[in-house]
Short mmCIF file of C-alpha atoms in Angstrom, two decimals:
data_model
loop_
_atom_site.label_atom_id
_atom_site.label_comp_id
_atom_site.label_asym_id
_atom_site.label_seq_id
_atom_site.Cartn_x
_atom_site.Cartn_y
_atom_site.Cartn_z
CA UNK A 1 5.14 28.35 -8.14
CA UNK A 2 6.34 28.09 -4.12
CA UNK A 3 10.29 28.54 -3.73
CA UNK A 4 12.75 27.04 -1.15
CA UNK A 5 16.26 29.08 -2.08
CA UNK A 6 19.37 29.41 0.00
CA UNK A 7 22.54 29.93 -1.47
CA UNK A 8 23.46 26.85 -2.00
CA UNK A 9 20.32 25.51 -3.66
CA UNK A 10 16.57 26.65 -5.28
CA UNK A 11 13.74 24.48 -5.39
CA UNK A 12 10.19 24.90 -6.81
CA UNK A 13 7.20 23.26 -5.84
CA UNK A 14 3.71 23.59 -7.31
CA UNK A 15 0.30 23.31 -5.35
CA UNK A 16 -0.44 21.57 -8.97
CA UNK A 17 -0.45 18.55 -6.86
CA UNK A 18 2.38 19.33 -3.87
CA UNK A 19 5.23 18.59 -6.66
CA UNK A 20 8.56 19.27 -6.62
CA UNK A 21 9.06 20.52 -9.75
CA UNK A 22 13.31 21.81 -9.80
CA UNK A 23 16.20 21.14 -8.23
CA UNK A 24 18.48 23.66 -9.26
CA UNK A 25 21.94 23.78 -7.65
CA UNK A 26 23.47 27.27 -7.68
CA UNK A 27 27.16 26.27 -7.93
CA UNK A 28 26.94 24.11 -11.23
CA UNK A 29 24.57 25.40 -12.21
CA UNK A 30 22.62 21.98 -13.00
CA UNK A 31 18.74 21.72 -13.03
CA UNK A 32 19.27 17.97 -11.02
CA UNK A 33 15.35 17.54 -10.92
CA UNK A 34 13.55 15.75 -14.41
CA UNK A 35 11.69 18.19 -16.16
CA UNK A 36 8.51 15.64 -17.37
CA UNK A 37 8.73 15.77 -20.81
CA UNK A 38 5.70 15.12 -22.37
CA UNK A 39 6.07 12.46 -25.39
CA UNK A 40 8.64 10.83 -22.46
CA UNK A 41 7.29 11.45 -18.44
CA UNK A 42 5.36 13.92 -18.22
CA UNK A 43 5.80 14.21 -14.25
CA UNK A 44 8.76 15.72 -12.17
CA UNK A 45 7.77 14.58 -8.83
CA UNK A 46 4.24 13.18 -8.25
CA UNK A 47 2.89 12.61 -5.00
CA UNK A 48 0.98 8.84 -4.53
CA UNK A 49 -2.05 9.25 -2.01
CA UNK A 50 -4.48 7.06 -1.12
CA UNK A 51 -2.69 3.63 -3.66
CA UNK A 52 0.34 2.95 -4.68
CA UNK A 53 0.35 1.45 -8.25
CA UNK A 54 -2.64 -0.29 -9.90
CA UNK A 55 -5.92 -1.73 -8.81
CA UNK A 56 -7.07 -4.82 -9.93
CA UNK A 57 -9.80 -3.42 -12.58
CA UNK A 58 -8.84 -0.37 -11.42
CA UNK A 59 -11.46 -1.01 -8.14
CA UNK A 60 -11.52 -1.60 -4.73
CA UNK A 61 -14.03 -2.51 -2.02
CA UNK A 62 -14.94 -1.23 1.12
CA UNK A 63 -18.76 -1.81 3.03
CA UNK A 64 -20.53 -3.20 0.30
CA UNK A 65 -19.40 -0.26 -2.12
CA UNK A 66 -17.28 -0.64 -5.61
CA UNK A 67 -14.82 1.98 -5.95
CA UNK A 68 -12.80 3.61 -9.43
CA UNK A 69 -9.90 4.31 -8.65
CA UNK A 70 -6.12 4.63 -11.52
CA UNK A 71 -3.09 3.72 -10.74
CA UNK A 72 -1.20 5.59 -7.71
CA UNK A 73 -4.75 7.35 -6.78
CA UNK A 74 -6.19 11.05 -7.40
CA UNK A 75 -3.59 14.13 -4.99
CA UNK A 76 -1.24 14.00 -7.49
CA UNK A 77 -3.34 15.44 -10.27
CA UNK A 78 -5.75 17.70 -7.48
CA UNK A 79 -4.47 21.32 -6.08
CA UNK A 80 -3.12 21.97 -2.12
CA UNK A 81 -3.64 24.73 -0.05
CA UNK A 82 -1.48 26.64 1.09
CA UNK A 83 -0.73 26.29 4.65
CA UNK A 84 3.37 27.91 4.96
CA UNK A 85 5.44 28.84 2.68
CA UNK A 86 9.00 30.75 2.60
CA UNK A 87 12.16 30.70 1.91
CA UNK A 88 12.37 27.56 4.45
CA UNK A 89 9.75 25.30 4.53
CA UNK A 90 6.58 24.69 2.83
CA UNK A 91 3.20 22.65 3.89
CA UNK A 92 0.56 21.97 1.43
CA UNK A 93 -2.67 21.16 2.28
CA UNK A 94 -5.15 17.86 0.57
CA UNK A 95 -8.26 17.70 2.41
CA UNK A 96 -11.44 15.31 1.20
CA UNK A 97 -14.21 16.95 -0.48
CA UNK A 98 -17.49 15.55 -2.83
CA UNK A 99 -14.82 15.08 -5.60
CA UNK A 100 -12.68 12.76 -3.82
CA UNK A 101 -15.76 10.70 -1.84
CA UNK A 102 -16.47 9.29 -5.52
CA UNK A 103 -13.43 7.50 -5.46
CA UNK A 104 -12.10 7.24 -1.89
CA UNK A 105 -14.68 6.66 0.79
CA UNK A 106 -12.88 9.06 4.07
CA UNK A 107 -12.51 12.01 5.42
CA UNK A 108 -8.73 13.04 5.86
CA UNK A 109 -5.84 15.56 5.65
CA UNK A 110 -2.99 14.83 3.35
CA UNK A 111 -0.35 17.87 4.17
CA UNK A 112 3.24 17.73 2.54
CA UNK A 113 5.69 19.00 4.39
CA UNK A 114 8.74 20.52 2.47
CA UNK A 115 12.12 21.79 4.70
CA UNK A 116 15.31 23.04 3.39
CA UNK A 117 17.92 22.96 5.21
CA UNK A 118 21.48 24.91 5.44
CA UNK A 119 23.67 22.73 3.62
CA UNK A 120 20.49 21.59 0.90
CA UNK A 121 18.85 19.13 2.46
CA UNK A 122 15.23 18.64 1.30
CA UNK A 123 12.93 17.21 3.26
CA UNK A 124 9.83 16.06 2.28
CA UNK A 125 7.49 14.94 4.95
CA UNK A 126 3.87 13.43 4.33
CA UNK A 127 1.52 13.85 6.81
CA UNK A 128 -2.19 11.89 6.77
CA UNK A 129 -4.57 12.65 8.73
CA UNK A 130 -7.80 11.09 10.04
CA UNK A 131 -10.62 12.93 10.45
CA UNK A 132 -13.13 10.60 10.07
CA UNK A 133 -15.35 8.84 12.40
CA UNK A 134 -14.34 4.98 11.80
CA UNK A 135 -10.36 3.44 10.62
CA UNK A 136 -9.33 4.99 7.52
CA UNK A 137 -6.91 2.66 5.39
CA UNK A 138 -4.68 3.68 2.50
CA UNK A 139 -1.07 3.39 0.38
CA UNK A 140 1.74 6.61 0.58
CA UNK A 141 3.90 7.35 -1.82
CA UNK A 142 6.82 9.43 -3.34
CA UNK A 143 7.99 9.58 -6.90
CA UNK A 144 10.77 11.94 -7.70
CA UNK A 145 12.21 12.06 -11.24
CA UNK A 146 16.27 12.31 -11.40
CA UNK A 147 17.80 14.07 -14.82
CA UNK A 148 21.01 11.86 -15.44
CA UNK A 149 22.80 11.95 -16.58
CA UNK A 150 23.94 15.40 -15.00
CA UNK A 151 25.94 16.67 -17.93
CA UNK A 152 26.56 16.44 -21.27
CA UNK A 153 29.88 14.46 -21.78
CA UNK A 154 28.13 11.32 -19.34
CA UNK A 155 25.75 8.63 -20.77
CA UNK A 156 23.31 6.96 -18.37
CA UNK A 157 25.41 4.26 -18.12
CA UNK A 158 28.17 5.79 -16.47
CA UNK A 159 25.45 6.54 -13.23
CA UNK A 160 25.40 3.68 -10.71
CA UNK A 161 23.30 2.88 -8.18
CA UNK A 162 25.24 2.87 -4.13
CA UNK A 163 22.16 1.51 -1.49
CA UNK A 164 23.56 1.92 2.44
CA UNK A 165 22.96 -0.24 3.91
CA UNK A 166 24.50 -2.68 1.49
CA UNK A 167 23.02 -6.18 2.17
CA UNK A 168 20.53 -8.71 0.66
CA UNK A 169 17.05 -7.06 0.31
CA UNK A 170 14.23 -9.34 -0.75
CA UNK A 171 12.85 -7.86 -4.04
CA UNK A 172 9.46 -7.46 -4.48
CA UNK A 173 8.80 -8.89 -8.59
CA UNK A 174 6.04 -7.33 -10.63
CA UNK A 175 3.78 -9.83 -13.21
CA UNK A 176 2.24 -6.80 -15.27
CA UNK A 177 1.27 -4.43 -13.20
CA UNK A 178 0.47 -6.88 -9.88
CA UNK A 179 2.09 -7.98 -7.39
CA UNK A 180 3.77 -11.65 -7.50
CA UNK A 181 3.89 -12.75 -3.93
CA UNK A 182 4.66 -16.89 -5.26
CA UNK A 183 8.35 -14.97 -6.76
CA UNK A 184 10.99 -14.68 -4.02
CA UNK A 185 13.96 -13.39 -5.38
CA UNK A 186 16.58 -11.53 -3.37
CA UNK A 187 18.35 -8.33 -4.54
CA UNK A 188 22.21 -7.58 -3.93
CA UNK A 189 23.43 -4.35 -2.51
CA UNK A 190 26.37 -5.21 -1.89
CA UNK A 191 27.99 -4.37 -4.92
CA UNK A 192 27.13 -1.37 -7.04
CA UNK A 193 24.31 -1.31 -10.07
CA UNK A 194 25.24 0.71 -12.36
CA UNK A 195 22.35 1.64 -14.80
CA UNK A 196 20.91 -0.20 -17.95
CA UNK A 197 17.66 0.67 -19.21
CA UNK A 198 17.03 -3.40 -19.32
CA UNK A 199 16.94 -4.12 -15.61
CA UNK A 200 13.76 -2.17 -15.79
CA UNK A 201 11.79 -4.02 -19.16
CA UNK A 202 9.26 -5.89 -16.42
CA UNK A 203 9.15 -2.66 -14.90
CA UNK A 204 10.54 -1.57 -11.56
CA UNK A 205 13.05 -2.46 -9.08
CA UNK A 206 11.17 -2.91 -6.12
CA UNK A 207 13.29 -3.39 -2.47
CA UNK A 208 11.25 -4.49 1.06
CA UNK A 209 12.67 -2.03 3.43
CA UNK A 210 10.77 -2.89 6.74
CA UNK A 211 10.73 0.80 7.56
CA UNK A 212 13.80 0.74 9.11
CA UNK A 213 16.46 3.72 7.28
CA UNK A 214 17.77 3.35 4.24
CA UNK A 215 19.95 6.02 1.42
CA UNK A 216 20.37 5.06 -2.53
CA UNK A 217 22.40 7.18 -4.55
CA UNK A 218 22.73 7.77 -7.60
CA UNK A 219 26.17 8.19 -8.09
CA UNK A 220 28.50 9.10 -11.82
CA UNK A 221 31.56 6.58 -12.32
CA UNK A 222 34.32 9.28 -11.52
CA UNK A 223 32.35 10.10 -8.13
CA UNK A 224 31.72 13.64 -8.54
CA UNK A 225 28.06 15.05 -9.34
CA UNK A 226 24.66 12.49 -8.10
CA UNK A 227 21.36 12.89 -5.97
CA UNK A 228 20.99 10.92 -2.69
CA UNK A 229 17.97 9.96 -1.67
CA UNK A 230 18.03 8.93 2.32
CA UNK A 231 15.49 7.09 2.99
CA UNK A 232 13.30 7.14 6.52
CA UNK A 233 10.55 4.95 7.83
CA UNK A 234 9.11 3.29 4.63
CA UNK A 235 8.05 -0.09 3.60
CA UNK A 236 9.62 0.05 -0.09
CA UNK A 237 11.99 1.75 -2.75
CA UNK A 238 10.57 1.50 -5.84
CA UNK A 239 13.87 2.55 -8.65
CA UNK A 240 12.54 3.42 -11.98
CA UNK A 241 12.89 4.93 -15.67
CA UNK A 242 11.21 3.26 -18.81
CA UNK A 243 12.86 0.98 -20.88
CA UNK A 244 11.56 1.32 -24.13
CA UNK A 245 13.16 4.51 -24.83
CA UNK A 246 15.79 6.52 -24.28
CA UNK A 247 14.86 8.81 -21.22
CA UNK A 248 17.15 10.17 -19.44
CA UNK A 249 15.87 10.00 -15.80
CA UNK A 250 15.98 7.57 -12.74
CA UNK A 251 13.15 7.75 -10.40
CA UNK A 252 14.49 6.91 -6.59
CA UNK A 253 9.88 6.13 -5.28
CA UNK A 254 10.06 5.36 -0.93
CA UNK A 255 6.78 3.89 -0.89
CA UNK A 256 4.28 3.63 2.38
CA UNK A 257 1.94 0.71 0.13
CA UNK A 258 2.35 -1.11 -3.07
CA UNK A 259 0.51 -2.36 -6.23
CA UNK A 260 -2.10 -5.25 -5.43
CA UNK A 261 -1.21 -8.31 -5.29
CA UNK A 262 -2.86 -11.02 -8.16
CA UNK A 263 -4.25 -13.00 -5.55
CA UNK A 264 -6.69 -9.83 -4.43
CA UNK A 265 -9.34 -9.92 -2.82
CA UNK A 266 -10.45 -6.76 -3.30
CA UNK A 267 -11.41 -5.71 -0.27
CA UNK A 268 -9.16 -2.49 0.75
CA UNK A 269 -9.15 -3.35 4.64
CA UNK A 270 -7.54 -6.54 3.04
CA UNK A 271 -4.79 -4.84 0.62
CA UNK A 272 -1.51 -5.92 0.91
CA UNK A 273 0.40 -3.76 2.64
CA UNK A 274 -2.37 -1.28 3.52
CA UNK A 275 -1.99 0.66 5.85
CA UNK A 276 -4.92 1.58 8.97
CA UNK A 277 -5.30 4.28 10.68
CA UNK A 278 -7.19 4.81 13.84
CA UNK A 279 -9.57 8.23 15.02
CA UNK A 280 -8.00 11.18 15.29
CA UNK A 281 -4.46 9.65 14.53
CA UNK A 282 -2.02 10.39 12.47
CA UNK A 283 0.33 8.99 10.24
CA UNK A 284 4.19 10.06 8.97
CA UNK A 285 6.09 9.19 6.23
CA UNK A 286 9.90 11.11 6.02
CA UNK A 287 12.29 11.15 3.34
CA UNK A 288 14.93 13.52 2.07
CA UNK A 289 16.85 14.64 -1.30
CA UNK A 290 20.58 15.76 -1.23
CA UNK A 291 22.18 16.66 -5.06
CA UNK A 292 25.85 17.50 -5.77
#
């Protein structure tokens, strides 16, 4: 386990999946990150690469060959290499291998870089580099889960979500695990969204961000404690929890990619919202987390 730490906060990062394991605020002795109860949801904050969401039949085609890949890709289950690790910055790297080529035929470097500022803001930076001799295609995303409620005197429904800019957002709708482009729905972020498990019966609330900065805040009704996720340049944001159990967490998920559409051709190069990266180029995605 690796740690970022200052007088305000301690953050734990696991080399397995480059996954955040803890966000502990010292002044109120509170753990903010979901602690991966396997009976409910056995992850903390996985990174989604090289796809986000599900593929139709868990397969895709590239240059006449079919590849199998399960939901959210393989990065979350592999060990990353340490490039740098100190109390202010941790940089971890996943590189292609014989193992990844079975699912994904490209050569790549995928770095996850965590930083900790003096005020306790946790930066998360994704850096994808094309080290292949051809264009590569990929999706990318974060999936941090946060403990809700944060204190014993509150319940899940005592928290609300506030989004800035407060405006109407295009909402993407899933039909089962796949994107239904025929459903045209708007999400009104000019009013606060009180947490209610029934809102997640059809999986995540997905907002189209158009790669513009957005702040998503989870806060209790007393406006005392919560989490802010500032998303710099993502294409989408997912807000998710489990609806069928009393799951005491909520996920705020920046996505640079999304699940297959109902009408997908299965061709990776045609996949909806896929990222295309030229030889030797780099792709950067960023977001940050603050807890209070």
